[in-house]
Amino acid sequence: MMRTRPLKVALLGCGVVGSEVARIMTTHADDLTARIGAPVELAGVAVRRPDKVREGIAPELVTTDATALVKRGDIDVVVEVIGGIEPARGLITTAFEHGASVVSANKALLAQDGAALHAVAEQHGKDLYYEAAVAGAIPLIRPLRESLAGDKINRVMGIVNGTTNFILDAMDSTGAGYQEALDEATALGYAEADPTADVEGFDAAAKAAILAGISFHTRVRLDDVYREGMTEVTAADFASAKEMGCTIKLLAICERAEDGGSVTARVHPAMIPLSHPLASVRGAYNAVFVESDAAGQLMFYGPGAGGSPTASAVLGDLVAVCRNRLSGATGPGESAYAALPVSPMGDVVTRYHISLDVADKPGVLAQVATVFAEHGVSIDTVRQSGKDGEASLVVVTHRASDAALTGTVEALRKLDTVRGVASIMRVEGE
C-alpha cells in the first residue's frame, strides 16, 4: 500500500551535483514515489550563498543554517554533497543523532573517517550510503558490498579519475606533452583551475581507500594508500610504452597478498598492455576491473564525474535508503571483520620499466646487469641505443618488490657510467 505522508529530504549543498539532485527529485517525483512506495519531499536546502538564484527550488527552502536543518527531527534522509572534512563530518554525525539516514558523495571524508561514521550510523540504527563517492554514475559500491558479498575479491584495479585519464589519453593519441594536454583539459572544463587533487593522485587515493576497505572487509584509511602523481609522465614515456605494446594510465590498485595475509592500496601511473580492457578507456571516462575467486573478472565502465552522472548515483542511494526507512530496516554497514594489515609499498611486487642515460662504451650493460642481479631483480628485456658517447638503456624487469627496485636504482645512480635515471614506470595488468 502506498504511503501518503512524504519522506522528507534535507539537501546539504546545491552546487553542480546538489542542484541536479534537486532537479531530478522534482521532475521525476512521480516515478520516485512509485519506486519507493511513498512521496519524497525536499524539505530544506543548506547553502553558503542564499542570494543566488536556484531554478526550481523554492526560496523558502533555502537556508544557511545547515546544523539547524539536520537537527529538525522530522528529516528522514540527509543528502550531503558539500564535500570536504568539516563541516560535513559534524553535520552527518548530527543527522544520525537526530534520526536521519545519510546519503553522501564525500570521498575525502569517507576515506579518512568512514569507520567512525559507520559506527555512529550503527549506534543510531541508520543508513550511510555513498555510491556517488567513487566513479560517479558507475554502479560499483553496491556490487562490491552486496552482489559480491559472498565472493572473495582479490584485486580491484581501475581508472577512477576522469581528469587524469583525459590528459593521459590526449598525450597518448596526439603525442602532446603533459602541460599541453593539461591546458586542453582545462580549456574544455575537464580540469579545475587548480588540478592538484587530480593530477597528484589525491582524489584517486581517497577512492582507493574506500574500494579497498569494502573489497577486503578491512579498514583502509587514506593514509594507508601509497600515492604518486602523474606530472612527471612524458611523451618519451608514451613512446617507450608503445614500443612495448602498452599505454599509460593513472591506476588505483587494491590487492590482496598472494598468501591472503595482508592487503595493499596504491595510486600511480603505470604502463598497461593494449590488450587489457582498461587500456581502451578513453577521454574522461572511468573504469574499474575487479578480479574475484568465483565471479572471475568483471569490469565496470562509465562516466565518472559531472553533475548528472553523480546525481544519478545519489538518487539511487536515496531510493534505497527511503525503502529501508519505510520497511524499518537498514542496509549493509561497515564490514571490517577481516582486519587484515595494510602492507607498505615496499612489499608490493610488480614489473618495472626503467630508462637510464648511460655512457656509450663497452661494459656498461654488464655493470648495470650486475647491479640488478646483486639486488635480486631479474631482467626480462634490455634495449640500448646511442651515439656520440651517450646512450639510452631501457630495462624491463620480471616481477620484483618495490623495495628491491628502490635499492637497485640507488645503486645504479652510484655507477660512473650511469648519467641519470630518466624514468621509472611500473608495468601492470599482465
PDB file of N, CA and C in Angstrom, residues 158-247:
ATOM      1  N   GLY A 158      41.680   0.156 -11.251  1.00  0.00           N
ATOM      2  CA  GLY A 158      40.840   0.974 -12.105  1.00  0.00           C
ATOM      3  C   GLY A 158      41.328   2.374 -12.356  1.00  0.00           C
ATOM      4  N   ILE A 159      40.669   3.000 -13.314  1.00  0.00           N
ATOM      5  CA  ILE A 159      40.824   4.409 -13.642  1.00  0.00           C
ATOM      6  C   ILE A 159      39.668   5.112 -12.962  1.00  0.00           C
ATOM      7  N   VAL A 160      39.947   5.865 -11.902  1.00  0.00           N
ATOM      8  CA  VAL A 160      38.867   6.429 -11.099  1.00  0.00           C
ATOM      9  C   VAL A 160      38.891   7.955 -11.083  1.00  0.00           C
ATOM     10  N   ASN A 161      39.650   8.543 -11.995  1.00  0.00           N
ATOM     11  CA  ASN A 161      39.670   9.998 -12.109  1.00  0.00           C
ATOM     12  C   ASN A 161      39.631  10.385 -13.579  1.00  0.00           C
ATOM     13  N   GLY A 162      38.572  11.065 -13.979  1.00  0.00           N
ATOM     14  CA  GLY A 162      38.383  11.398 -15.382  1.00  0.00           C
ATOM     15  C   GLY A 162      39.355  12.438 -15.905  1.00  0.00           C
ATOM     16  N   THR A 163      39.739  13.393 -15.058  1.00  0.00           N
ATOM     17  CA  THR A 163      40.669  14.438 -15.488  1.00  0.00           C
ATOM     18  C   THR A 163      42.000  13.840 -15.918  1.00  0.00           C
ATOM     19  N   THR A 164      42.552  12.977 -15.078  1.00  0.00           N
ATOM     20  CA  THR A 164      43.857  12.391 -15.394  1.00  0.00           C
ATOM     21  C   THR A 164      43.768  11.474 -16.607  1.00  0.00           C
ATOM     22  N   ASN A 165      42.653  10.768 -16.744  1.00  0.00           N
ATOM     23  CA  ASN A 165      42.548   9.886 -17.907  1.00  0.00           C
ATOM     24  C   ASN A 165      42.448  10.691 -19.197  1.00  0.00           C
ATOM     25  N   PHE A 166      41.754  11.833 -19.134  1.00  0.00           N
ATOM     26  CA  PHE A 166      41.670  12.693 -20.317  1.00  0.00           C
ATOM     27  C   PHE A 166      43.063  13.183 -20.715  1.00  0.00           C
ATOM     28  N   ILE A 167      43.848  13.621 -19.731  1.00  0.00           N
ATOM     29  CA  ILE A 167      45.181  14.153 -20.011  1.00  0.00           C
ATOM     30  C   ILE A 167      46.086  13.073 -20.595  1.00  0.00           C
ATOM     31  N   LEU A 168      46.108  11.908 -19.973  1.00  0.00           N
ATOM     32  CA  LEU A 168      46.971  10.829 -20.451  1.00  0.00           C
ATOM     33  C   LEU A 168      46.513  10.318 -21.814  1.00  0.00           C
ATOM     34  N   ASP A 169      45.214  10.273 -22.027  1.00  0.00           N
ATOM     35  CA  ASP A 169      44.699   9.830 -23.322  1.00  0.00           C
ATOM     36  C   ASP A 169      45.108  10.816 -24.415  1.00  0.00           C
ATOM     37  N   ALA A 170      45.067  12.112 -24.097  1.00  0.00           N
ATOM     38  CA  ALA A 170      45.484  13.120 -25.078  1.00  0.00           C
ATOM     39  C   ALA A 170      46.974  12.999 -25.384  1.00  0.00           C
ATOM     40  N   MET A 171      47.773  12.755 -24.352  1.00  0.00           N
ATOM     41  CA  MET A 171      49.211  12.573 -24.577  1.00  0.00           C
ATOM     42  C   MET A 171      49.475  11.349 -25.450  1.00  0.00           C
ATOM     43  N   ASP A 172      48.713  10.299 -25.226  1.00  0.00           N
ATOM     44  CA  ASP A 172      48.896   9.057 -25.976  1.00  0.00           C
ATOM     45  C   ASP A 172      48.478   9.217 -27.436  1.00  0.00           C
ATOM     46  N   SER A 173      47.341   9.848 -27.662  1.00  0.00           N
ATOM     47  CA  SER A 173      46.775   9.896 -29.014  1.00  0.00           C
ATOM     48  C   SER A 173      47.362  10.996 -29.887  1.00  0.00           C
ATOM     49  N   THR A 174      47.870  12.077 -29.264  1.00  0.00           N
ATOM     50  CA  THR A 174      48.371  13.205 -30.057  1.00  0.00           C
ATOM     51  C   THR A 174      49.876  13.422 -29.943  1.00  0.00           C
ATOM     52  N   GLY A 175      50.500  12.772 -28.969  1.00  0.00           N
ATOM     53  CA  GLY A 175      51.924  12.992 -28.759  1.00  0.00           C
ATOM     54  C   GLY A 175      52.225  14.255 -27.983  1.00  0.00           C
ATOM     55  N   ALA A 176      51.182  14.884 -27.424  1.00  0.00           N
ATOM     56  CA  ALA A 176      51.366  16.123 -26.675  1.00  0.00           C
ATOM     57  C   ALA A 176      52.137  15.881 -25.387  1.00  0.00           C
ATOM     58  N   GLY A 177      52.782  16.932 -24.896  1.00  0.00           N
ATOM     59  CA  GLY A 177      53.414  16.876 -23.594  1.00  0.00           C
ATOM     60  C   GLY A 177      52.388  17.049 -22.494  1.00  0.00           C
ATOM     61  N   TYR A 178      52.823  16.842 -21.246  1.00  0.00           N
ATOM     62  CA  TYR A 178      51.892  16.918 -20.114  1.00  0.00           C
ATOM     63  C   TYR A 178      51.223  18.284 -20.017  1.00  0.00           C
ATOM     64  N   GLN A 179      51.986  19.355 -20.044  1.00  0.00           N
ATOM     65  CA  GLN A 179      51.412  20.690 -19.863  1.00  0.00           C
ATOM     66  C   GLN A 179      50.434  21.035 -20.975  1.00  0.00           C
ATOM     67  N   GLU A 180      50.766  20.669 -22.195  1.00  0.00           N
ATOM     68  CA  GLU A 180      49.869  20.941 -23.320  1.00  0.00           C
ATOM     69  C   GLU A 180      48.545  20.202 -23.154  1.00  0.00           C
ATOM     70  N   ALA A 181      48.617  18.936 -22.716  1.00  0.00           N
ATOM     71  CA  ALA A 181      47.395  18.148 -22.510  1.00  0.00           C
ATOM     72  C   ALA A 181      46.586  18.696 -21.343  1.00  0.00           C
ATOM     73  N   LEU A 182      47.269  19.146 -20.282  1.00  0.00           N
ATOM     74  CA  LEU A 182      46.570  19.746 -19.140  1.00  0.00           C
ATOM     75  C   LEU A 182      45.868  21.029 -19.561  1.00  0.00           C
ATOM     76  N   ASP A 183      46.514  21.847 -20.361  1.00  0.00           N
ATOM     77  CA  ASP A 183      45.901  23.094 -20.832  1.00  0.00           C
ATOM     78  C   ASP A 183      44.630  22.797 -21.630  1.00  0.00           C
ATOM     79  N   GLU A 184      44.667  21.763 -22.446  1.00  0.00           N
ATOM     80  CA  GLU A 184      43.475  21.388 -23.215  1.00  0.00           C
ATOM     81  C   GLU A 184      42.361  20.937 -22.287  1.00  0.00           C
ATOM     82  N   ALA A 185      42.712  20.121 -21.287  1.00  0.00           N
ATOM     83  CA  ALA A 185      41.709  19.639 -20.336  1.00  0.00           C
ATOM     84  C   ALA A 185      41.076  20.800 -19.575  1.00  0.00           C
ATOM     85  N   THR A 186      41.879  21.790 -19.225  1.00  0.00           N
ATOM     86  CA  THR A 186      41.359  22.954 -18.510  1.00  0.00           C
ATOM     87  C   THR A 186      40.430  23.764 -19.397  1.00  0.00           C
ATOM     88  N   ALA A 187      40.829  23.966 -20.648  1.00  0.00           N
ATOM     89  CA  ALA A 187      40.008  24.745 -21.584  1.00  0.00           C
ATOM     90  C   ALA A 187      38.657  24.089 -21.833  1.00  0.00           C
ATOM     91  N   LEU A 188      38.638  22.762 -21.819  1.00  0.00           N
ATOM     92  CA  LEU A 188      37.397  22.032 -22.082  1.00  0.00           C
ATOM     93  C   LEU A 188      36.569  21.788 -20.822  1.00  0.00           C
ATOM     94  N   GLY A 189      37.080  22.226 -19.675  1.00  0.00           N
ATOM     95  CA  GLY A 189      36.331  22.070 -18.432  1.00  0.00           C
ATOM     96  C   GLY A 189      36.522  20.736 -17.733  1.00  0.00           C
ATOM     97  N   TYR A 190      37.485  19.928 -18.183  1.00  0.00           N
ATOM     98  CA  TYR A 190      37.734  18.640 -17.544  1.00  0.00           C
ATOM     99  C   TYR A 190      38.681  18.761 -16.349  1.00  0.00           C
ATOM    100  N   ALA A 191      39.432  19.861 -16.275  1.00  0.00           N
ATOM    101  CA  ALA A 191      40.373  20.067 -15.174  1.00  0.00           C
ATOM    102  C   ALA A 191      40.023  21.357 -14.443  1.00  0.00           C
ATOM    103  N   GLU A 192      40.185  21.341 -13.125  1.00  0.00           N
ATOM    104  CA  GLU A 192      39.955  22.524 -12.314  1.00  0.00           C
ATOM    105  C   GLU A 192      41.083  23.536 -12.542  1.00  0.00           C
ATOM    106  N   ALA A 193      40.834  24.771 -12.120  1.00  0.00           N
ATOM    107  CA  ALA A 193      41.874  25.789 -12.213  1.00  0.00           C
ATOM    108  C   ALA A 193      43.110  25.354 -11.422  1.00  0.00           C
ATOM    109  N   ASP A 194      42.886  24.718 -10.281  1.00  0.00           N
ATOM    110  CA  ASP A 194      43.968  24.082  -9.526  1.00  0.00           C
ATOM    111  C   ASP A 194      43.757  22.572  -9.609  1.00  0.00           C
ATOM    112  N   PRO A 195      44.486  21.888 -10.475  1.00  0.00           N
ATOM    113  CA  PRO A 195      44.233  20.465 -10.718  1.00  0.00           C
ATOM    114  C   PRO A 195      44.992  19.534  -9.772  1.00  0.00           C
ATOM    115  N   THR A 196      45.579  20.073  -8.705  1.00  0.00           N
ATOM    116  CA  THR A 196      46.471  19.286  -7.855  1.00  0.00           C
ATOM    117  C   THR A 196      45.823  18.005  -7.340  1.00  0.00           C
ATOM    118  N   ALA A 197      44.600  18.099  -6.837  1.00  0.00           N
ATOM    119  CA  ALA A 197      43.944  16.922  -6.253  1.00  0.00           C
ATOM    120  C   ALA A 197      43.835  15.786  -7.262  1.00  0.00           C
ATOM    121  N   ASP A 198      43.662  16.138  -8.524  1.00  0.00           N
ATOM    122  CA  ASP A 198      43.539  15.126  -9.572  1.00  0.00           C
ATOM    123  C   ASP A 198      44.907  14.618 -10.025  1.00  0.00           C
ATOM    124  N   VAL A 199      45.753  15.522 -10.497  1.00  0.00           N
ATOM    125  CA  VAL A 199      46.982  15.095 -11.157  1.00  0.00           C
ATOM    126  C   VAL A 199      48.027  14.550 -10.177  1.00  0.00           C
ATOM    127  N   GLU A 200      47.919  14.910  -8.901  1.00  0.00           N
ATOM    128  CA  GLU A 200      48.838  14.354  -7.911  1.00  0.00           C
ATOM    129  C   GLU A 200      48.273  13.112  -7.228  1.00  0.00           C
ATOM    130  N   GLY A 201      47.099  12.681  -7.651  1.00  0.00           N
ATOM    131  CA  GLY A 201      46.553  11.403  -7.198  1.00  0.00           C
ATOM    132  C   GLY A 201      45.789  11.421  -5.891  1.00  0.00           C
ATOM    133  N   PHE A 202      45.547  12.596  -5.299  1.00  0.00           N
ATOM    134  CA  PHE A 202      44.834  12.648  -4.026  1.00  0.00           C
ATOM    135  C   PHE A 202      43.399  12.148  -4.168  1.00  0.00           C
ATOM    136  N   ASP A 203      42.724  12.581  -5.224  1.00  0.00           N
ATOM    137  CA  ASP A 203      41.342  12.157  -5.467  1.00  0.00           C
ATOM    138  C   ASP A 203      41.264  10.643  -5.641  1.00  0.00           C
ATOM    139  N   ALA A 204      42.131  10.098  -6.465  1.00  0.00           N
ATOM    140  CA  ALA A 204      42.121   8.653  -6.707  1.00  0.00           C
ATOM    141  C   ALA A 204      42.499   7.874  -5.454  1.00  0.00           C
ATOM    142  N   ALA A 205      43.394   8.431  -4.630  1.00  0.00           N
ATOM    143  CA  ALA A 205      43.808   7.732  -3.412  1.00  0.00           C
ATOM    144  C   ALA A 205      42.651   7.599  -2.433  1.00  0.00           C
ATOM    145  N   ALA A 206      41.831   8.635  -2.303  1.00  0.00           N
ATOM    146  CA  ALA A 206      40.664   8.552  -1.428  1.00  0.00           C
ATOM    147  C   ALA A 206      39.715   7.456  -1.908  1.00  0.00           C
ATOM    148  N   LYS A 207      39.519   7.384  -3.207  1.00  0.00           N
ATOM    149  CA  LYS A 207      38.643   6.357  -3.761  1.00  0.00           C
ATOM    150  C   LYS A 207      39.237   4.965  -3.575  1.00  0.00           C
ATOM    151  N   ALA A 208      40.565   4.859  -3.700  1.00  0.00           N
ATOM    152  CA  ALA A 208      41.223   3.568  -3.487  1.00  0.00           C
ATOM    153  C   ALA A 208      41.035   3.084  -2.065  1.00  0.00           C
ATOM    154  N   ALA A 209      41.109   3.987  -1.091  1.00  0.00           N
ATOM    155  CA  ALA A 209      40.905   3.608   0.306  1.00  0.00           C
ATOM    156  C   ALA A 209      39.507   3.037   0.517  1.00  0.00           C
ATOM    157  N   ILE A 210      38.504   3.683  -0.080  1.00  0.00           N
ATOM    158  CA  ILE A 210      37.121   3.209   0.055  1.00  0.00           C
ATOM    159  C   ILE A 210      36.956   1.842  -0.604  1.00  0.00           C
ATOM    160  N   LEU A 211      37.480   1.689  -1.821  1.00  0.00           N
ATOM    161  CA  LEU A 211      37.353   0.423  -2.543  1.00  0.00           C
ATOM    162  C   LEU A 211      38.056  -0.716  -1.814  1.00  0.00           C
ATOM    163  N   ALA A 212      39.249  -0.451  -1.292  1.00  0.00           N
ATOM    164  CA  ALA A 212      39.997  -1.494  -0.590  1.00  0.00           C
ATOM    165  C   ALA A 212      39.269  -1.924   0.672  1.00  0.00           C
ATOM    166  N   GLY A 213      38.742  -0.969   1.409  1.00  0.00           N
ATOM    167  CA  GLY A 213      38.029  -1.305   2.633  1.00  0.00           C
ATOM    168  C   GLY A 213      36.836  -2.206   2.387  1.00  0.00           C
ATOM    169  N   ILE A 214      36.053  -1.869   1.371  1.00  0.00           N
ATOM    170  CA  ILE A 214      34.869  -2.669   1.051  1.00  0.00           C
ATOM    171  C   ILE A 214      35.261  -4.030   0.498  1.00  0.00           C
ATOM    172  N   SER A 215      36.229  -4.052  -0.402  1.00  0.00           N
ATOM    173  CA  SER A 215      36.590  -5.283  -1.099  1.00  0.00           C
ATOM    174  C   SER A 215      37.197  -6.326  -0.168  1.00  0.00           C
ATOM    175  N   PHE A 216      37.996  -5.865   0.796  1.00  0.00           N
ATOM    176  CA  PHE A 216      38.748  -6.801   1.629  1.00  0.00           C
ATOM    177  C   PHE A 216      38.249  -6.863   3.065  1.00  0.00           C
ATOM    178  N   HIS A 217      37.092  -6.225   3.336  1.00  0.00           N
ATOM    179  CA  HIS A 217      36.492  -6.265   4.680  1.00  0.00           C
ATOM    180  C   HIS A 217      37.522  -5.865   5.731  1.00  0.00           C
ATOM    181  N   THR A 218      38.212  -4.789   5.445  1.00  0.00           N
ATOM    182  CA  THR A 218      39.324  -4.318   6.262  1.00  0.00           C
ATOM    183  C   THR A 218      39.326  -2.794   6.258  1.00  0.00           C
ATOM    184  N   ARG A 219      39.605  -2.207   7.388  1.00  0.00           N
ATOM    185  CA  ARG A 219      39.654  -0.744   7.425  1.00  0.00           C
ATOM    186  C   ARG A 219      40.923  -0.235   6.755  1.00  0.00           C
ATOM    187  N   VAL A 220      40.730   0.519   5.689  1.00  0.00           N
ATOM    188  CA  VAL A 220      41.836   1.126   4.958  1.00  0.00           C
ATOM    189  C   VAL A 220      41.571   2.621   4.900  1.00  0.00           C
ATOM    190  N   ARG A 221      42.471   3.391   5.481  1.00  0.00           N
ATOM    191  CA  ARG A 221      42.320   4.840   5.504  1.00  0.00           C
ATOM    192  C   ARG A 221      43.184   5.476   4.420  1.00  0.00           C
ATOM    193  N   LEU A 222      42.919   6.733   4.180  1.00  0.00           N
ATOM    194  CA  LEU A 222      43.653   7.462   3.153  1.00  0.00           C
ATOM    195  C   LEU A 222      45.162   7.412   3.393  1.00  0.00           C
ATOM    196  N   ASP A 223      45.561   7.487   4.654  1.00  0.00           N
ATOM    197  CA  ASP A 223      46.989   7.454   4.980  1.00  0.00           C
ATOM    198  C   ASP A 223      47.641   6.110   4.647  1.00  0.00           C
ATOM    199  N   ASP A 224      46.848   5.075   4.462  1.00  0.00           N
ATOM    200  CA  ASP A 224      47.375   3.749   4.133  1.00  0.00           C
ATOM    201  C   ASP A 224      47.672   3.589   2.640  1.00  0.00           C
ATOM    202  N   VAL A 225      47.225   4.535   1.836  1.00  0.00           N
ATOM    203  CA  VAL A 225      47.317   4.415   0.379  1.00  0.00           C
ATOM    204  C   VAL A 225      48.589   5.091  -0.128  1.00  0.00           C
ATOM    205  N   TYR A 226      49.423   4.332  -0.828  1.00  0.00           N
ATOM    206  CA  TYR A 226      50.594   4.910  -1.485  1.00  0.00           C
ATOM    207  C   TYR A 226      50.108   5.756  -2.657  1.00  0.00           C
ATOM    208  N   ARG A 227      50.667   6.955  -2.784  1.00  0.00           N
ATOM    209  CA  ARG A 227      50.193   7.874  -3.821  1.00  0.00           C
ATOM    210  C   ARG A 227      51.363   8.477  -4.582  1.00  0.00           C
ATOM    211  N   GLU A 228      51.240   8.441  -5.898  1.00  0.00           N
ATOM    212  CA  GLU A 228      52.246   9.033  -6.776  1.00  0.00           C
ATOM    213  C   GLU A 228      51.515   9.718  -7.928  1.00  0.00           C
ATOM    214  N   GLY A 229      51.793  10.985  -8.154  1.00  0.00           N
ATOM    215  CA  GLY A 229      51.105  11.725  -9.205  1.00  0.00           C
ATOM    216  C   GLY A 229      51.633  11.405 -10.595  1.00  0.00           C
ATOM    217  N   MET A 230      51.067  12.110 -11.584  1.00  0.00           N
ATOM    218  CA  MET A 230      51.395  11.816 -12.982  1.00  0.00           C
ATOM    219  C   MET A 230      52.059  12.987 -13.684  1.00  0.00           C
ATOM    220  N   THR A 231      52.476  13.999 -12.941  1.00  0.00           N
ATOM    221  CA  THR A 231      53.023  15.203 -13.567  1.00  0.00           C
ATOM    222  C   THR A 231      54.381  14.973 -14.223  1.00  0.00           C
ATOM    223  N   GLU A 232      55.063  13.883 -13.852  1.00  0.00           N
ATOM    224  CA  GLU A 232      56.381  13.602 -14.437  1.00  0.00           C
ATOM    225  C   GLU A 232      56.304  12.692 -15.669  1.00  0.00           C
ATOM    226  N   VAL A 233      55.108  12.262 -16.044  1.00  0.00           N
ATOM    227  CA  VAL A 233      54.959  11.421 -17.231  1.00  0.00           C
ATOM    228  C   VAL A 233      55.243  12.262 -18.474  1.00  0.00           C
ATOM    229  N   THR A 234      56.054  11.722 -19.374  1.00  0.00           N
ATOM    230  CA  THR A 234      56.476  12.482 -20.557  1.00  0.00           C
ATOM    231  C   THR A 234      56.052  11.797 -21.854  1.00  0.00           C
ATOM    232  N   ALA A 235      56.184  12.539 -22.945  1.00  0.00           N
ATOM    233  CA  ALA A 235      55.935  11.964 -24.264  1.00  0.00           C
ATOM    234  C   ALA A 235      56.893  10.810 -24.537  1.00  0.00           C
ATOM    235  N   ALA A 236      58.118  10.889 -24.002  1.00  0.00           N
ATOM    236  CA  ALA A 236      59.083   9.801 -24.172  1.00  0.00           C
ATOM    237  C   ALA A 236      58.612   8.529 -23.472  1.00  0.00           C
ATOM    238  N   ASP A 237      57.949   8.691 -22.334  1.00  0.00           N
ATOM    239  CA  ASP A 237      57.399   7.519 -21.639  1.00  0.00           C
ATOM    240  C   ASP A 237      56.338   6.828 -22.510  1.00  0.00           C
ATOM    241  N   PHE A 238      55.507   7.625 -23.171  1.00  0.00           N
ATOM    242  CA  PHE A 238      54.488   7.044 -24.045  1.00  0.00           C
ATOM    243  C   PHE A 238      55.132   6.355 -25.243  1.00  0.00           C
ATOM    244  N   ALA A 239      56.196   6.927 -25.752  1.00  0.00           N
ATOM    245  CA  ALA A 239      56.894   6.292 -26.868  1.00  0.00           C
ATOM    246  C   ALA A 239      57.443   4.935 -26.446  1.00  0.00           C
ATOM    247  N   SER A 240      58.013   4.881 -25.240  1.00  0.00           N
ATOM    248  CA  SER A 240      58.516   3.601 -24.725  1.00  0.00           C
ATOM    249  C   SER A 240      57.381   2.612 -24.504  1.00  0.00           C
ATOM    250  N   ALA A 241      56.261   3.118 -23.997  1.00  0.00           N
ATOM    251  CA  ALA A 241      55.113   2.241 -23.766  1.00  0.00           C
ATOM    252  C   ALA A 241      54.628   1.636 -25.081  1.00  0.00           C
ATOM    253  N   LYS A 242      54.572   2.450 -26.128  1.00  0.00           N
ATOM    254  CA  LYS A 242      54.103   1.955 -27.423  1.00  0.00           C
ATOM    255  C   LYS A 242      55.032   0.880 -27.975  1.00  0.00           C
ATOM    256  N   GLU A 243      56.326   1.023 -27.733  1.00  0.00           N
ATOM    257  CA  GLU A 243      57.273   0.007 -28.191  1.00  0.00           C
ATOM    258  C   GLU A 243      57.037  -1.326 -27.485  1.00  0.00           C
ATOM    259  N   MET A 244      56.465  -1.272 -26.295  1.00  0.00           N
ATOM    260  CA  MET A 244      56.146  -2.491 -25.539  1.00  0.00           C
ATOM    261  C   MET A 244      54.724  -2.985 -25.786  1.00  0.00           C
ATOM    262  N   GLY A 245      53.970  -2.278 -26.632  1.00  0.00           N
ATOM    263  CA  GLY A 245      52.571  -2.637 -26.841  1.00  0.00           C
ATOM    264  C   GLY A 245      51.696  -2.240 -25.673  1.00  0.00           C
ATOM    265  N   CYS A 246      52.041  -1.095 -25.050  1.00  0.00           N
ATOM    266  CA  CYS A 246      51.327  -0.637 -23.861  1.00  0.00           C
ATOM    267  C   CYS A 246      50.866   0.806 -24.030  1.00  0.00           C
ATOM    268  N   THR A 247      50.051   1.262 -23.096  1.00  0.00           N
ATOM    269  CA  THR A 247      49.761   2.673 -22.912  1.00  0.00           C
ATOM    270  C   THR A 247      49.975   2.977 -21.441  1.00  0.00           C
TER     271      THR A 247
END
